[in-house]
């Protein structure tokens, strides 16, 4: 299902890889993280190419609600508890810098992408103490957060925290402008990476440095990301005839909504769940909320977004593993891929250029802290084990990634993997990874 970004921007297509090629840096993935990283490396004189399985921005970038913000849910109180004040301040600084970097880049290159500065709010209907604690933590992290009780939402909000000077934009228009400075080969899926050689159906690429910016890195070993990350799916409606909001909103309650204005539309998001875990039709549930909140509005478009979630809530950005010094990765952004893509681009550019990054340790993919990760790790392992062991027989659809049993998603008409989040169409053809091939058995919808 296409988003409003697809409807309002068609990025010119690029040719596929013409054959074998040598380069300094190869970036796998033509989404925001991949294009930004390739852009900064190219600007610093590094010979860099991007290998994209489909087309620029066709993956998760096209499904985002496109909030550029350092407000990532109840992250600061969590970081303060789990990692301490120093790590919390680093996280805040890196993301606040990312918001400013977008503004400076868009201004300096005169990119017309609907960039608009606006505040971001976290709100609650019944958990004011959590908002209070998050406000205190954010202030301690150096963010001028303000606790408020008045908002422009048609809800009885008990309390909210306001982050000033955040932003939103049209991500595909931004990508269109930025990718014009980058060498991109579309329709060129990377099937294997061994050492410095990337194999594709179009030829082999030999690169001194390799960046995995493909949403979910597909190598099982090293990295073991399949043990430390899962995918979450959420849904969005684009409403016409709804009032213009004064900022971007996210509810922290179990049924909390994401809301932001985008030109003539209001984007209403929510109903998140782990990919492959069935629930009642999320679009119907969102539409019901929309009718209650905005009775004069109409649904124009609907789509879903997928997010990689790490078990400790911090993304993996940096060297792929200690044993692969020339491989790099950017993944696990949760629902905050816009801001963290910029953070990733700067960290990876620094590392590849041989410079130190002040954020390298915080986001290192080699980190592992059992205590803060234990609850999510237990849930993730239980869901993966259930998917791997449930159901055998000739009619069962299984994911080619690691053999997990697929479940049918009636809202999207897809087969989804509850273990690691791969998705396939009704005939078993691959939509998104970490799987790299379609299902061997083809089966019509039930």
Coordinates of C-alpha atoms in Angstrom, one line a residue:
X1 CA 0.0 0.0 0.0
X2 CA 1.4 3.3 -1.1
X3 CA 2.0 6.2 1.4
X4 CA 1.4 9.9 0.7
X5 CA 5.2 10.2 0.1
X6 CA 4.9 7.8 -2.8
X7 CA 1.9 9.7 -4.1
X8 CA 3.6 13.0 -4.2
X9 CA 7.2 12.1 -5.3
X10 CA 8.5 9.7 -8.0
X11 CA 12.3 9.5 -7.8
X12 CA 13.9 8.9 -11.2
X13 CA 14.9 5.3 -11.7
X14 CA 18.6 4.3 -11.8
X15 CA 20.2 1.5 -13.9
X16 CA 21.2 -1.8 -12.3
X17 CA 24.8 -2.8 -11.8
X18 CA 26.4 -3.2 -15.2
X19 CA 28.8 -6.0 -14.2
X20 CA 31.8 -6.6 -11.9
X21 CA 33.0 -3.5 -10.2
X22 CA 35.7 -2.3 -7.7
X23 CA 35.1 0.5 -5.3
X24 CA 36.3 1.9 -2.0
X25 CA 33.0 1.7 -0.2
X26 CA 29.8 -0.3 -1.0
X27 CA 26.6 0.6 0.8
X28 CA 23.9 -2.0 0.8
X29 CA 20.5 -0.3 0.9
X30 CA 19.1 2.8 -0.8
X31 CA 17.0 4.1 2.0
X32 CA 17.6 7.2 4.1
X33 CA 20.5 5.7 6.1
X34 CA 22.2 4.3 3.1
X35 CA 21.9 7.4 0.9
X36 CA 22.9 9.8 3.7
X37 CA 26.0 7.7 4.5
X38 CA 27.0 7.4 0.8
X39 CA 26.4 11.2 0.4
X40 CA 28.7 12.2 3.2
X41 CA 31.4 9.7 2.1
X42 CA 31.2 11.0 -1.4
X43 CA 31.5 14.6 -0.3
X44 CA 34.7 13.6 1.6
X45 CA 36.2 12.1 -1.6
X46 CA 35.5 8.4 -0.9
X47 CA 34.5 6.4 -4.0
X48 CA 31.2 5.1 -2.9
X49 CA 28.4 3.2 -4.5
X50 CA 24.9 2.1 -3.3
X51 CA 23.4 -1.3 -4.2
X52 CA 19.6 -1.2 -3.8
X53 CA 17.5 -4.4 -4.3
X54 CA 14.5 -2.4 -5.6
X55 CA 14.5 1.4 -6.0
X56 CA 15.6 4.4 -3.9
X57 CA 13.4 4.9 -0.9
X58 CA 11.2 2.0 -1.7
X59 CA 11.6 0.3 1.6
X60 CA 10.9 1.5 5.1
X61 CA 11.7 5.2 4.3
X62 CA 8.5 5.4 2.2
X63 CA 6.4 4.1 5.2
X64 CA 7.6 6.5 7.8
X65 CA 5.6 9.4 9.4
X66 CA 8.8 11.4 8.8
X67 CA 9.3 13.0 12.2
X68 CA 12.8 14.4 12.7
X69 CA 13.0 14.5 16.5
X70 CA 15.1 13.6 19.5
X71 CA 11.9 12.7 21.3
X72 CA 11.8 8.9 21.1
X73 CA 9.1 7.8 23.5
X74 CA 10.1 7.4 27.1
X75 CA 13.8 6.9 26.2
X76 CA 15.6 9.3 28.5
X77 CA 14.3 7.9 31.8
X78 CA 15.1 4.4 30.5
X79 CA 18.6 5.4 29.5
X80 CA 19.2 7.1 32.8
X81 CA 18.2 4.0 34.7
X82 CA 19.9 1.4 32.4
X83 CA 23.0 3.2 31.2
X84 CA 23.6 6.2 33.4
X85 CA 23.6 10.0 32.9
X86 CA 26.6 10.1 30.6
X87 CA 25.1 7.7 28.0
X88 CA 21.7 9.5 28.2
X89 CA 23.4 12.8 27.5
X90 CA 25.3 11.3 24.5
X91 CA 22.1 10.0 23.1
X92 CA 20.3 13.4 23.5
X93 CA 23.3 15.3 22.0
X94 CA 23.6 13.0 18.9
X95 CA 19.9 13.2 18.1
X96 CA 19.7 17.0 18.7
X97 CA 22.6 17.4 16.4
X98 CA 20.9 15.3 13.8
X99 CA 17.8 17.6 13.8
X100 CA 20.1 20.6 13.3
X101 CA 22.1 18.8 10.6
X102 CA 18.9 18.2 8.6
X103 CA 18.0 21.8 8.8
X104 CA 21.5 23.0 7.7
X105 CA 21.8 20.4 4.9
X106 CA 18.3 21.2 3.5
X107 CA 19.0 25.0 3.7
X108 CA 22.6 24.9 2.2
X109 CA 21.5 22.7 -0.7
X110 CA 18.1 24.4 -1.1
X111 CA 16.2 21.1 -1.0
X112 CA 12.5 21.6 -1.4
X113 CA 11.1 18.8 0.8
X114 CA 8.5 20.5 3.0
X115 CA 10.9 20.8 5.9
X116 CA 9.1 22.5 8.8
X117 CA 10.2 23.2 12.3
X118 CA 7.6 22.3 15.0
X119 CA 7.5 21.0 18.5
X120 CA 7.1 17.4 19.4
X121 CA 4.9 16.2 22.3
X122 CA 4.6 13.0 24.3
X123 CA 1.2 12.9 25.9
X124 CA -0.8 10.6 28.3
X125 CA -4.4 10.2 29.3
X126 CA -3.7 8.4 32.6
X127 CA 0.1 8.1 33.4
X128 CA 1.2 11.7 34.3
X129 CA 4.0 10.5 36.5
X130 CA 5.8 8.9 33.6
X131 CA 5.6 12.1 31.7
X132 CA 7.0 14.0 34.7
X133 CA 9.9 11.6 35.0
X134 CA 10.6 11.8 31.3
X135 CA 10.6 15.6 31.4
X136 CA 13.1 15.6 34.3
X137 CA 15.4 13.1 32.5
X138 CA 15.2 15.0 29.2
X139 CA 16.2 18.3 31.0
X140 CA 19.1 16.5 32.7
X141 CA 20.1 15.3 29.3
X142 CA 20.3 18.9 28.0
X143 CA 17.0 19.2 26.2
X144 CA 14.8 22.2 27.1
X145 CA 11.7 20.0 27.7
X146 CA 8.6 21.7 29.0
X147 CA 5.8 19.9 30.9
X148 CA 2.3 21.1 29.8
X149 CA -1.3 20.2 30.3
X150 CA -2.8 22.1 27.3
X151 CA -2.5 20.6 23.8
X152 CA -4.3 21.0 20.5
X153 CA -5.5 17.4 20.5
X154 CA -9.3 16.7 20.8
X155 CA -8.5 14.5 23.8
X156 CA -8.6 14.9 27.6
X157 CA -4.8 14.9 27.9
X158 CA -3.7 14.7 31.5
X159 CA -0.1 15.7 30.9
X160 CA 2.4 16.2 28.0
X161 CA 6.0 17.0 27.6
X162 CA 7.0 19.4 24.8
X163 CA 10.3 19.3 22.9
X164 CA 10.9 22.6 21.0
X165 CA 12.7 23.0 17.6
X166 CA 12.0 19.6 16.2
X167 CA 10.9 19.1 12.5
X168 CA 9.1 17.1 9.8
X169 CA 9.6 16.8 6.1
X170 CA 8.7 14.8 2.9
X171 CA 11.4 12.1 3.0
X172 CA 11.3 11.0 -0.6
X173 CA 11.7 14.5 -1.9
X174 CA 14.7 14.8 0.4
X175 CA 16.1 11.5 -0.9
X176 CA 15.5 12.5 -4.5
X177 CA 17.7 15.6 -4.1
X178 CA 20.4 13.9 -2.0
X179 CA 20.6 10.8 -4.2
X180 CA 21.4 12.9 -7.3
X181 CA 24.9 13.3 -5.8
X182 CA 25.4 9.6 -5.2
X183 CA 26.1 6.6 -7.5
X184 CA 23.2 4.2 -7.0
X185 CA 22.5 0.9 -8.7
X186 CA 18.9 -0.2 -8.5
X187 CA 17.4 -3.6 -9.0
X188 CA 20.7 -5.1 -7.7
X189 CA 20.0 -7.2 -4.6
X190 CA 23.1 -8.3 -2.7
X191 CA 22.8 -12.1 -2.1
X192 CA 26.0 -12.8 -0.2
X193 CA 29.0 -11.0 1.3
X194 CA 32.3 -12.8 1.8
X195 CA 35.2 -10.7 3.0
X196 CA 35.4 -7.8 0.6
X197 CA 33.3 -9.3 -2.2
X198 CA 29.5 -8.7 -2.6
X199 CA 27.7 -11.1 -5.0
X200 CA 24.6 -9.9 -6.8
X201 CA 22.7 -11.4 -9.8
X202 CA 24.2 -8.5 -11.9
X203 CA 27.9 -9.2 -11.0
X204 CA 30.3 -9.0 -8.2
X205 CA 31.5 -5.9 -6.3
X206 CA 34.8 -5.8 -4.5
X207 CA 34.9 -3.1 -1.9
X208 CA 37.4 -2.1 0.8
X209 CA 34.6 -1.1 3.2
X210 CA 31.1 -2.4 3.2
X211 CA 28.1 -0.8 4.9
X212 CA 24.9 -2.8 5.7
X213 CA 22.1 -0.2 5.6
X214 CA 19.5 -2.6 4.4
X215 CA 17.0 -2.3 7.3
X216 CA 17.7 -5.8 8.7
X217 CA 21.3 -7.1 8.1
X218 CA 20.9 -10.5 6.4
X219 CA 24.2 -12.3 7.5
X220 CA 23.5 -14.6 10.5
X221 CA 27.1 -14.8 11.6
X222 CA 28.9 -12.7 12.8
X223 CA 26.7 -10.1 14.4
X224 CA 24.0 -12.5 15.6
X225 CA 21.4 -9.7 15.0
X226 CA 18.6 -12.3 14.7
X227 CA 19.1 -13.0 18.5
X228 CA 19.1 -9.3 19.5
X229 CA 16.5 -7.7 17.3
X230 CA 12.9 -8.2 16.1
X231 CA 10.6 -6.3 13.8
X232 CA 7.5 -4.3 14.9
X233 CA 4.7 -3.2 12.5
X234 CA 2.5 -0.1 12.9
X235 CA -0.2 1.4 10.7
X236 CA -1.0 4.9 9.4
X237 CA -4.1 6.6 8.0
X238 CA -3.8 9.8 5.9
X239 CA -6.9 11.9 6.8
X240 CA -8.3 14.8 4.8
X241 CA -10.6 17.4 6.4
X242 CA -9.0 17.1 9.8
X243 CA -7.7 20.2 11.7
X244 CA -4.0 21.3 11.4
X245 CA -2.1 20.4 14.6
X246 CA 0.4 22.7 16.3
X247 CA 3.0 20.0 16.5
X248 CA 3.8 16.3 16.4
X249 CA 2.2 14.0 19.0
X250 CA 2.9 10.5 20.4
X251 CA 0.8 8.9 23.1
X252 CA 2.6 6.7 25.7
X253 CA -0.5 4.8 26.8
X254 CA -1.1 1.3 25.5
X255 CA -3.6 2.6 22.9
X256 CA -1.7 5.8 22.3
X257 CA -1.7 7.4 18.8
X258 CA 0.9 9.1 16.7
X259 CA -0.4 12.3 15.0
X260 CA 1.2 15.0 12.8
X261 CA 0.0 17.3 10.0
X262 CA 1.5 16.9 6.6
X263 CA 0.3 19.4 4.1
X264 CA -3.5 18.9 3.6
X265 CA -3.4 15.6 5.5
X266 CA -3.3 14.5 9.1
X267 CA -1.3 11.4 9.7
X268 CA -2.9 9.1 12.4
X269 CA -0.8 6.1 13.4
X270 CA -0.9 3.3 15.9
X271 CA -2.0 -0.3 16.4
X272 CA 1.6 -1.5 16.6
X273 CA 2.4 -5.2 17.1
X274 CA 5.3 -7.6 16.5
X275 CA 5.4 -8.7 12.8
X276 CA 3.7 -12.0 12.4
X277 CA 1.6 -11.8 15.6
X278 CA -2.0 -11.7 14.4
X279 CA -4.6 -9.2 15.8
X280 CA -7.9 -7.7 14.7
X281 CA -7.8 -5.5 11.6
X282 CA -5.6 -2.6 12.6
X283 CA -6.9 -0.3 9.9
X284 CA -10.5 -0.8 11.1
X285 CA -9.4 0.0 14.6
X286 CA -7.6 3.2 13.5
X287 CA -10.5 4.2 11.3
X288 CA -12.8 3.9 14.3
X289 CA -10.5 6.2 16.4
X290 CA -10.4 8.6 13.5
X291 CA -14.2 8.8 13.3
X292 CA -14.4 9.5 17.0
X293 CA -11.7 12.1 17.1
X294 CA -12.3 13.8 13.7
X295 CA -15.9 13.1 12.7
X296 CA -15.7 15.3 9.6
X297 CA -12.4 13.8 8.3
X298 CA -12.1 11.2 5.5
X299 CA -9.4 8.5 5.1
X300 CA -7.5 9.1 1.8
X301 CA -4.7 6.5 2.1
X302 CA -3.6 3.8 4.5
X303 CA -0.3 2.0 4.8
X304 CA 2.0 0.2 7.3
X305 CA 5.6 0.7 8.4
X306 CA 8.1 -1.8 9.8
X307 CA 10.7 -1.1 12.4
X308 CA 13.7 -3.1 13.7
X309 CA 13.7 -3.0 17.5
X310 CA 16.7 -3.9 19.6
X311 CA 16.3 -5.6 22.9
X312 CA 17.9 -2.7 24.8
X313 CA 16.2 0.1 22.8
X314 CA 19.4 1.5 21.3
X315 CA 20.2 1.1 17.6
X316 CA 23.2 -0.8 16.3
X317 CA 25.5 1.7 14.5
X318 CA 29.2 1.0 13.9
X319 CA 31.5 -1.9 13.1
X320 CA 29.5 -5.0 12.2
X321 CA 31.6 -7.2 14.6
X322 CA 35.0 -7.3 16.2
X323 CA 36.0 -10.0 13.7
X324 CA 34.9 -7.9 10.6
X325 CA 36.7 -4.6 10.9
X326 CA 35.8 -3.5 7.3
X327 CA 32.1 -4.2 7.7
X328 CA 29.7 -1.6 9.1
X329 CA 26.1 -1.6 10.0
X330 CA 23.2 0.8 10.8
X331 CA 20.0 -0.9 12.0
X332 CA 17.6 -1.2 15.0
X333 CA 16.2 2.3 14.8
X334 CA 12.9 1.5 16.4
X335 CA 10.4 4.0 15.2
X336 CA 12.9 6.8 14.9
X337 CA 14.7 6.1 11.6
X338 CA 14.7 9.7 10.3
X339 CA 16.8 11.1 13.1
X340 CA 18.9 8.0 13.6
X341 CA 19.7 7.7 9.9
X342 CA 21.5 11.1 10.2
X343 CA 23.2 9.9 13.4
X344 CA 24.3 6.8 11.6
X345 CA 25.6 8.6 8.6
X346 CA 28.0 10.7 10.7
X347 CA 29.2 7.9 12.9
X348 CA 29.9 5.6 9.9
X349 CA 31.6 8.4 7.9
X350 CA 33.8 9.1 10.8
X351 CA 34.8 5.4 11.3
X352 CA 35.3 4.7 7.6
X353 CA 37.5 7.9 7.3
X354 CA 39.6 6.7 10.3
X355 CA 38.3 9.3 12.7
X356 CA 37.0 8.8 16.2
X357 CA 33.3 9.3 16.9
X358 CA 32.2 10.4 20.3
X359 CA 29.1 8.2 19.9
X360 CA 30.9 5.0 18.8
X361 CA 30.7 3.3 22.2
X362 CA 27.1 4.2 22.9
X363 CA 25.8 2.6 19.7
X364 CA 28.4 -0.1 19.2
X365 CA 26.9 -3.3 17.7
X366 CA 29.3 -5.3 19.9
X367 CA 27.7 -4.1 23.1
X368 CA 25.6 -6.5 25.3
X369 CA 24.2 -5.6 28.7
X370 CA 22.1 -8.5 30.0
X371 CA 20.2 -6.7 32.8
X372 CA 18.4 -4.0 30.8
X373 CA 17.9 -6.4 27.8
X374 CA 16.6 -9.4 29.8
X375 CA 12.8 -8.8 29.6
X376 CA 12.7 -8.1 25.9
X377 CA 15.2 -10.8 25.2
X378 CA 13.0 -13.4 26.9
X379 CA 10.0 -12.3 24.9
X380 CA 11.9 -12.3 21.7
X381 CA 13.3 -15.8 22.2
X382 CA 9.9 -17.1 23.2
X383 CA 8.3 -15.8 20.1
X384 CA 11.1 -17.0 17.9
X385 CA 11.0 -20.5 19.4
X386 CA 7.2 -20.6 19.0
X387 CA 7.5 -19.7 15.3
X388 CA 10.3 -22.2 14.7
X389 CA 8.6 -25.2 16.3
X390 CA 4.9 -24.6 15.5
X391 CA 3.3 -26.6 12.8
X392 CA 4.8 -29.0 10.3
X393 CA 3.4 -30.5 7.2
X394 CA 3.1 -30.1 3.4
X395 CA 0.8 -27.1 3.5
X396 CA 2.8 -25.0 6.0
X397 CA 4.5 -21.8 4.7
X398 CA 8.0 -21.3 6.2
X399 CA 10.4 -18.4 5.9
X400 CA 13.6 -19.2 3.9
X401 CA 15.6 -17.1 6.3
X402 CA 15.7 -19.5 9.3
X403 CA 12.6 -21.8 8.8
X404 CA 10.1 -20.0 11.0
X405 CA 6.4 -20.7 10.2
X406 CA 4.8 -17.8 8.5
X407 CA 1.4 -16.3 9.6
X408 CA -1.2 -14.7 7.4
X409 CA -1.8 -11.0 7.8
X410 CA -5.4 -10.4 6.5
X411 CA -5.1 -6.6 6.8
X412 CA -2.1 -6.5 4.4
X413 CA -2.7 -9.7 2.4
X414 CA 0.8 -10.9 3.3
X415 CA 2.6 -13.8 4.8
X416 CA 4.7 -12.5 7.8
X417 CA 7.5 -14.1 9.8
X418 CA 7.0 -13.7 13.6
X419 CA 10.6 -14.6 14.3
X420 CA 12.6 -11.9 12.4
X421 CA 10.0 -10.0 10.4
X422 CA 10.4 -11.1 6.8
X423 CA 7.3 -10.5 4.7
X424 CA 6.0 -12.1 1.5
X425 CA 3.0 -11.5 -0.8
X426 CA 0.1 -13.9 -1.1
X427 CA 2.0 -16.1 -3.5
X428 CA 5.1 -16.3 -1.3
X429 CA 7.2 -13.7 -3.2
X430 CA 9.6 -11.7 -1.0
X431 CA 8.5 -8.2 0.0
X432 CA 11.1 -7.4 2.7
X433 CA 13.9 -9.2 4.6
X434 CA 16.0 -10.3 6.3
X435 CA 15.1 -13.2 4.0
X436 CA 16.7 -12.8 0.6
X437 CA 14.7 -15.1 -1.6
X438 CA 11.0 -15.9 -2.0
X439 CA 9.3 -18.9 -0.4
X440 CA 9.9 -22.2 -2.3
X441 CA 6.3 -23.3 -1.8
X442 CA 3.7 -21.0 -3.3
X443 CA 0.3 -20.9 -1.8
X444 CA -2.8 -18.8 -2.4
X445 CA -4.4 -17.0 0.4
X446 CA -6.4 -19.3 2.8

